[in-house]
Short mmCIF file of C-alpha atoms (C1' of nucleotides) in Angstrom, two decimals:
data_model
loop_
_atom_site.label_atom_id
_atom_site.label_comp_id
_atom_site.label_asym_id
_atom_site.label_seq_id
_atom_site.Cartn_x
_atom_site.Cartn_y
_atom_site.Cartn_z
CA MET A 1 0.04 -0.17 -0.07
CA LYS A 2 1.16 3.77 -0.78
CA ILE A 3 0.64 6.07 2.01
CA ARG A 4 -1.61 8.83 0.24
CA GLU A 5 -0.94 12.44 0.30
CA GLN A 6 -4.17 13.65 -0.15
CA PHE A 7 -7.60 13.67 1.76
CA THR A 8 -11.23 15.46 1.37
CA CYS A 9 -11.36 15.20 5.08
CA PRO A 10 -9.88 13.60 7.94
CA LEU A 11 -12.08 10.45 8.22
CA GLU A 12 -11.23 9.74 4.72
CA MET A 13 -7.32 9.60 6.13
CA THR A 14 -8.43 7.40 9.36
CA HIS A 15 -9.90 5.18 7.09
CA ASP A 16 -7.12 3.95 5.25
CA ILE A 17 -5.90 2.99 8.27
CA VAL A 18 -9.03 0.92 9.29
CA LYS A 19 -10.22 -0.40 6.32
CA GLY A 20 -8.29 -3.32 6.18
CA LYS A 21 -10.09 -6.65 7.34
CA TRP A 22 -7.38 -6.95 9.99
CA LYS A 23 -5.81 -3.96 11.23
CA THR A 24 -8.18 -3.25 13.67
CA ILE A 25 -7.73 -6.18 15.37
CA ILE A 26 -3.98 -6.29 15.52
CA LEU A 27 -3.98 -2.81 17.19
CA TYR A 28 -6.39 -4.18 19.30
CA SER A 29 -4.44 -6.89 20.26
CA LEU A 30 -1.43 -5.13 20.95
CA LYS A 31 -3.32 -2.88 23.63
CA ASP A 32 -1.58 -4.62 26.66
CA GLY A 33 1.59 -5.01 25.33
CA ARG A 34 4.90 -6.02 22.92
CA LEU A 35 4.07 -9.37 20.85
CA SER A 36 5.91 -10.69 18.33
CA LEU A 37 5.30 -11.99 14.90
CA SER A 38 4.42 -15.24 16.16
CA GLU A 39 2.75 -14.45 19.24
CA LEU A 40 0.60 -12.14 17.11
CA GLN A 41 -0.41 -14.84 14.83
CA LYS A 42 -1.33 -16.86 17.42
CA LYS A 43 -3.69 -14.29 18.93
CA ILE A 44 -5.17 -13.57 16.01
CA GLU A 45 -7.51 -16.68 14.52
CA GLY A 46 -7.30 -17.08 10.90
CA ILE A 47 -4.96 -14.65 9.77
CA THR A 48 -1.96 -15.62 7.24
CA GLN A 49 1.56 -14.72 7.79
CA LYS A 50 1.92 -12.79 5.01
CA MET A 51 -1.24 -10.36 5.88
CA LEU A 52 0.03 -10.07 9.29
CA LEU A 53 3.58 -8.74 8.03
CA GLU A 54 1.67 -6.82 5.53
CA GLN A 55 -0.56 -4.87 7.94
CA LEU A 56 2.06 -4.44 10.21
CA ARG A 57 4.22 -2.64 7.67
CA GLU A 58 1.43 -0.19 6.63
CA LEU A 59 0.55 0.60 10.38
CA ARG A 60 4.20 1.07 10.62
CA GLU A 61 4.02 3.52 8.16
CA TYR A 62 1.37 5.34 9.66
CA GLY A 63 3.44 5.44 12.92
CA LEU A 64 0.75 3.04 14.56
CA VAL A 65 2.54 0.36 15.54
CA GLU A 66 6.43 0.09 16.09
CA LYS A 67 8.82 -2.24 16.28
CA GLU A 68 12.23 -3.33 17.91
CA THR A 69 14.63 -5.97 16.96
CA THR A 70 17.03 -7.43 19.59
CA GLU A 71 20.17 -8.65 18.01
CA GLY A 72 20.90 -11.81 19.09
CA TYR A 73 19.90 -15.19 17.78
CA PRO A 74 17.30 -16.24 17.42
CA LEU A 75 16.47 -13.08 16.13
CA HIS A 76 13.51 -11.59 18.17
CA VAL A 77 11.14 -8.82 17.10
CA GLU A 78 8.67 -7.13 19.15
CA TYR A 79 5.82 -4.84 17.83
CA PHE A 80 4.10 -2.36 20.10
CA LEU A 81 1.80 0.49 19.86
CA GLY A 82 3.07 3.58 18.69
CA ASP A 83 2.93 6.63 21.15
CA LYS A 84 0.22 8.99 20.14
CA ARG A 85 -2.20 7.81 17.54
CA GLY A 86 -1.57 4.47 18.06
CA LYS A 87 -3.18 4.80 21.31
CA MET A 88 -5.73 7.45 20.50
CA LEU A 89 -6.92 4.90 17.79
CA ILE A 90 -6.91 1.90 20.54
CA GLU A 91 -9.75 3.84 22.33
CA ALA A 92 -11.63 4.29 19.39
CA ILE A 93 -11.17 0.35 18.99
CA LYS A 94 -12.45 -0.28 22.34
CA ILE A 95 -15.89 1.49 21.25
CA LEU A 96 -16.21 -0.74 18.22
CA GLN A 97 -15.29 -3.43 19.96
CA LEU A 98 -18.29 -2.85 22.55
CA VAL A 99 -20.46 -2.37 19.67
CA GLY A 100 -19.62 -5.71 17.72
CA VAL A 101 -20.17 -7.43 21.20
CA ASP A 102 -23.64 -5.60 21.67
CA TYR A 103 -24.68 -6.46 18.34
CA MET A 104 -23.55 -10.28 18.47
CA VAL A 105 -25.34 -10.57 21.93
CA GLU A 106 -28.56 -9.12 20.70
CA HIS A 107 -28.18 -11.63 17.69
CA GLY A 108 -27.37 -15.01 19.84
CA MET A 109 -24.14 -15.41 18.83
CA THR A 110 -23.06 -15.37 22.02
CA GLU A 111 -21.33 -18.60 21.66
CA ILE A 112 -18.29 -17.04 20.18
CA LEU A 113 -18.03 -14.58 23.17
CA ASP A 114 -18.17 -17.38 25.69
CA LYS A 115 -15.20 -19.11 23.96
CA LYS A 116 -12.96 -16.11 23.82
CA GLY A 117 -14.06 -15.39 27.21
CA ILE A 118 -15.47 -11.88 26.65
CA ARG A 119 -17.68 -10.09 28.92
CA TYR A 120 -21.16 -9.30 28.07
CA LYS A 121 -23.20 -7.80 30.61
CA MET B 1 -24.13 -6.65 0.80
CA LYS B 2 -25.20 -9.39 2.56
CA ILE B 3 -25.34 -9.15 6.49
CA ARG B 4 -23.20 -12.02 7.80
CA GLU B 5 -24.20 -14.45 10.21
CA GLN B 6 -20.91 -15.69 11.81
CA PHE B 7 -17.46 -13.85 12.94
CA THR B 8 -14.84 -15.19 14.99
CA CYS B 9 -14.81 -11.91 16.93
CA PRO B 10 -16.43 -8.81 17.39
CA LEU B 11 -14.09 -6.37 15.79
CA GLU B 12 -14.81 -8.74 12.51
CA MET B 13 -18.31 -7.94 12.74
CA THR B 14 -17.45 -4.24 13.41
CA HIS B 15 -15.23 -4.00 10.27
CA ASP B 16 -18.25 -5.03 8.02
CA ILE B 17 -19.75 -1.63 9.15
CA VAL B 18 -16.48 0.52 8.79
CA LYS B 19 -14.95 -0.96 5.91
CA GLY B 20 -16.72 0.71 3.47
CA LYS B 21 -15.13 3.81 1.97
CA TRP B 22 -18.22 6.01 3.03
CA LYS B 23 -19.95 4.75 6.06
CA THR B 24 -17.95 6.29 8.76
CA ILE B 25 -18.38 9.87 6.95
CA ILE B 26 -22.42 9.48 6.59
CA LEU B 27 -22.67 8.40 10.17
CA TYR B 28 -20.18 11.61 11.17
CA SER B 29 -22.50 13.76 8.75
CA LEU B 30 -25.74 12.38 10.87
CA LYS B 31 -24.29 13.04 14.34
CA ASP B 32 -25.86 16.31 14.64
CA GLY B 33 -29.40 15.55 13.59
CA ARG B 34 -31.83 14.58 10.51
CA LEU B 35 -30.77 14.74 6.84
CA SER B 36 -32.17 14.12 3.85
CA LEU B 37 -30.70 12.57 0.76
CA SER B 38 -29.60 15.41 -0.90
CA GLU B 39 -28.57 17.26 1.79
CA LEU B 40 -26.23 14.06 2.56
CA GLN B 41 -24.96 14.09 -0.41
CA LYS B 42 -24.44 18.00 -0.53
CA LYS B 43 -22.56 17.68 2.72
CA ILE B 44 -20.21 14.84 1.37
CA GLU B 45 -17.80 15.59 -1.28
CA GLY B 46 -17.62 13.44 -4.07
CA ILE B 47 -20.02 10.53 -3.06
CA THR B 48 -22.12 9.12 -5.95
CA GLN B 49 -25.98 9.26 -5.09
CA LYS B 50 -25.22 5.31 -6.05
CA MET B 51 -22.86 5.07 -3.29
CA LEU B 52 -24.80 7.30 -0.88
CA LEU B 53 -27.84 4.96 -1.36
CA GLU B 54 -26.11 2.01 -1.21
CA GLN B 55 -24.31 2.31 1.94
CA LEU B 56 -27.18 3.93 3.51
CA ARG B 57 -29.17 0.59 3.20
CA GLU B 58 -26.69 -1.19 4.48
CA LEU B 59 -26.19 0.94 7.64
CA ARG B 60 -30.17 0.42 7.58
CA GLU B 61 -29.81 -3.03 7.64
CA TYR B 62 -27.06 -2.99 10.64
CA GLY B 63 -30.04 -0.48 12.67
CA LEU B 64 -27.23 1.79 12.47
CA VAL B 65 -29.26 4.24 10.66
CA GLU B 66 -33.09 4.82 10.20
CA LYS B 67 -35.29 6.29 7.78
CA GLU B 68 -38.69 8.08 7.93
CA THR B 69 -41.01 8.98 4.77
CA THR B 70 -43.33 11.78 5.18
CA GLU B 71 -46.31 11.78 3.25
CA GLY B 72 -47.12 13.81 0.59
CA TYR B 73 -45.82 15.82 -2.18
CA PRO B 74 -42.83 15.95 -3.26
CA LEU B 75 -41.82 13.34 -1.19
CA HIS B 76 -39.40 13.82 1.48
CA VAL B 77 -37.34 11.27 3.22
CA GLU B 78 -35.00 11.83 6.40
CA TYR B 79 -32.04 9.63 7.71
CA PHE B 80 -30.86 10.11 11.41
CA LEU B 81 -29.03 8.08 13.55
CA GLY B 82 -30.36 4.79 14.99
CA ASP B 83 -30.39 4.81 18.47
CA LYS B 84 -28.16 2.39 20.32
CA ARG B 85 -25.37 1.20 18.26
CA GLY B 86 -25.71 4.39 16.15
CA LYS B 87 -24.89 6.56 18.69
CA MET B 88 -22.03 4.27 20.29
CA LEU B 89 -20.41 4.12 17.09
CA ILE B 90 -20.39 7.70 16.75
CA GLU B 91 -18.25 7.97 19.78
CA ALA B 92 -16.08 6.09 17.99
CA ILE B 93 -16.19 8.04 14.61
CA LYS B 94 -15.56 10.95 16.69
CA ILE B 95 -12.15 9.88 17.91
CA LEU B 96 -11.33 8.21 14.03
CA GLN B 97 -11.78 11.96 13.04
CA LEU B 98 -9.14 13.57 15.82
CA VAL B 99 -6.84 11.15 14.93
CA GLY B 100 -7.18 12.13 11.12
CA VAL B 101 -6.87 15.57 12.17
CA ASP B 102 -3.62 14.98 14.26
CA TYR B 103 -2.14 13.19 11.45
CA MET B 104 -3.02 16.10 8.67
CA VAL B 105 -1.77 18.93 11.12
CA GLU B 106 1.13 16.87 11.46
CA HIS B 107 2.18 16.01 7.93
CA GLY B 108 1.15 19.64 7.08
CA MET B 109 -1.98 19.20 5.33
CA THR B 110 -3.91 22.06 7.29
CA GLU B 111 -5.14 23.59 3.94
CA ILE B 112 -7.98 21.13 3.59
CA LEU B 113 -9.00 21.42 7.46
CA ASP B 114 -9.23 25.13 6.87
CA LYS B 115 -10.97 25.06 4.25
CA LYS B 116 -13.74 23.22 5.77
CA GLY B 117 -13.45 24.94 8.80
CA ILE B 118 -12.28 22.26 11.12
CA ARG B 119 -10.78 23.19 14.52
CA TYR B 120 -6.82 22.14 15.34
CA LYS B 121 -5.50 24.10 17.93
"C1'" DC C 1 11.79 -17.54 13.80
"C1'" DC C 2 11.34 -13.35 9.95
"C1'" DG C 3 9.70 -11.62 5.78
"C1'" DT C 4 9.04 -11.13 0.55
"C1'" DA C 5 7.02 -12.43 -4.34
"C1'" DT C 6 3.42 -13.85 -6.89
"C1'" DC C 7 -1.04 -15.55 -8.59
"C1'" DC C 8 -5.82 -15.34 -8.76
"C1'" DG C 9 -10.64 -14.82 -7.26
"C1'" DA C 10 -13.58 -11.72 -4.84
"C1'" DT C 11 -14.87 -7.48 -3.58
"C1'" DC C 12 -15.57 -2.41 -4.39
"C1'" DC C 13 -16.94 1.46 -5.67
"C1'" DG C 14 -17.44 5.24 -9.97
"C1'" DA C 15 -19.85 6.20 -14.20
"C1'" DT C 16 -23.72 6.17 -16.19
"C1'" DA C 17 -28.50 5.48 -18.09
"C1'" DC C 18 -33.02 4.66 -16.23
"C1'" DT C 19 -37.38 4.68 -13.15
"C1'" DG C 20 -41.42 6.79 -10.22
"C1'" DC D 1 -36.21 14.52 -5.32
"C1'" DA D 2 -35.62 9.25 -4.41
"C1'" DG D 3 -34.07 5.04 -5.66
"C1'" DT D 4 -32.71 1.08 -9.02
"C1'" DA D 5 -29.41 -1.43 -12.83
"C1'" DT D 6 -25.17 -3.09 -14.98
"C1'" DC D 7 -20.74 -2.86 -16.47
"C1'" DG D 8 -15.59 -2.72 -15.72
"C1'" DG D 9 -10.91 -1.28 -13.64
"C1'" DA D 10 -9.04 -0.94 -9.47
"C1'" DT D 11 -8.02 -2.83 -4.99
"C1'" DC D 12 -8.01 -6.61 -1.47
"C1'" DG D 13 -7.25 -10.67 0.42
"C1'" DG D 14 -6.12 -15.96 1.03
"C1'" DA D 15 -2.88 -19.74 -0.85
"C1'" DT D 16 1.36 -21.08 -1.49
"C1'" DA D 17 6.41 -21.01 -2.63
"C1'" DC D 18 10.87 -18.96 -1.38
"C1'" DG D 19 14.75 -16.78 1.36
"C1'" DG D 20 17.29 -14.85 5.32
#
DNA sequence: CCGTATCCGATCCGATACTG
DNA sequence: CAGTATCGGATCGGATACGG
């Protein structure tokens, strides 16, 4: 993905961030601290390594995620939320999560919530 | 669009809502009250009537937007935010807006903000 | 373990023409 | 004014194979 350089409104800009199928989920997965690539992949059901890396790169280009590599062997890489907008976005994503939970409860999809240990009411 | 019936996590569900290029912008445009189709189209720069109607229909299927038609001539239709999740989502979208503004300020894109009268300190 | 490249079907979205 | 139908290019994302 190429970072755009023109937007007609701020939401169009943010949309570039959240439109991808995985970006909000990745950010949400990083809300409690640093994770390596493989930890992220374990945490995010169904994502392929290709998509994970691709989305992480784009999130880094926007400064929403940062990455730190500790030298040595084996190579260890950690991903974590970027300071400013990364943490702003998390607040929005937490609400998106609540909206999703609310919808799922109202439509009888509580099985998945139970399975994942997500609280609702 | 067909409403999905299975999700592996709540964010995947919400993503179905916000992935479209226009949905957050439409919701944000409705945050202060009711608007007719043509008012919406005037407010949202660059959207075609087809996209606007299509996205409005999908938002209504999710209960995020409601519609009221007043009989008489000419036909007048008003769109407005759905009560519960519609208003939750607005809170998230307001943050998305702030993130977008922040990004644009930091990247020297203030011209558009000025043109639209968007405050950024 | 981390990261890149390619192929290909599915979907998105803009243009456009048409109806009540 | 409100709403529908169709077509086609662009983009997205999954599978898969390969390299550091």
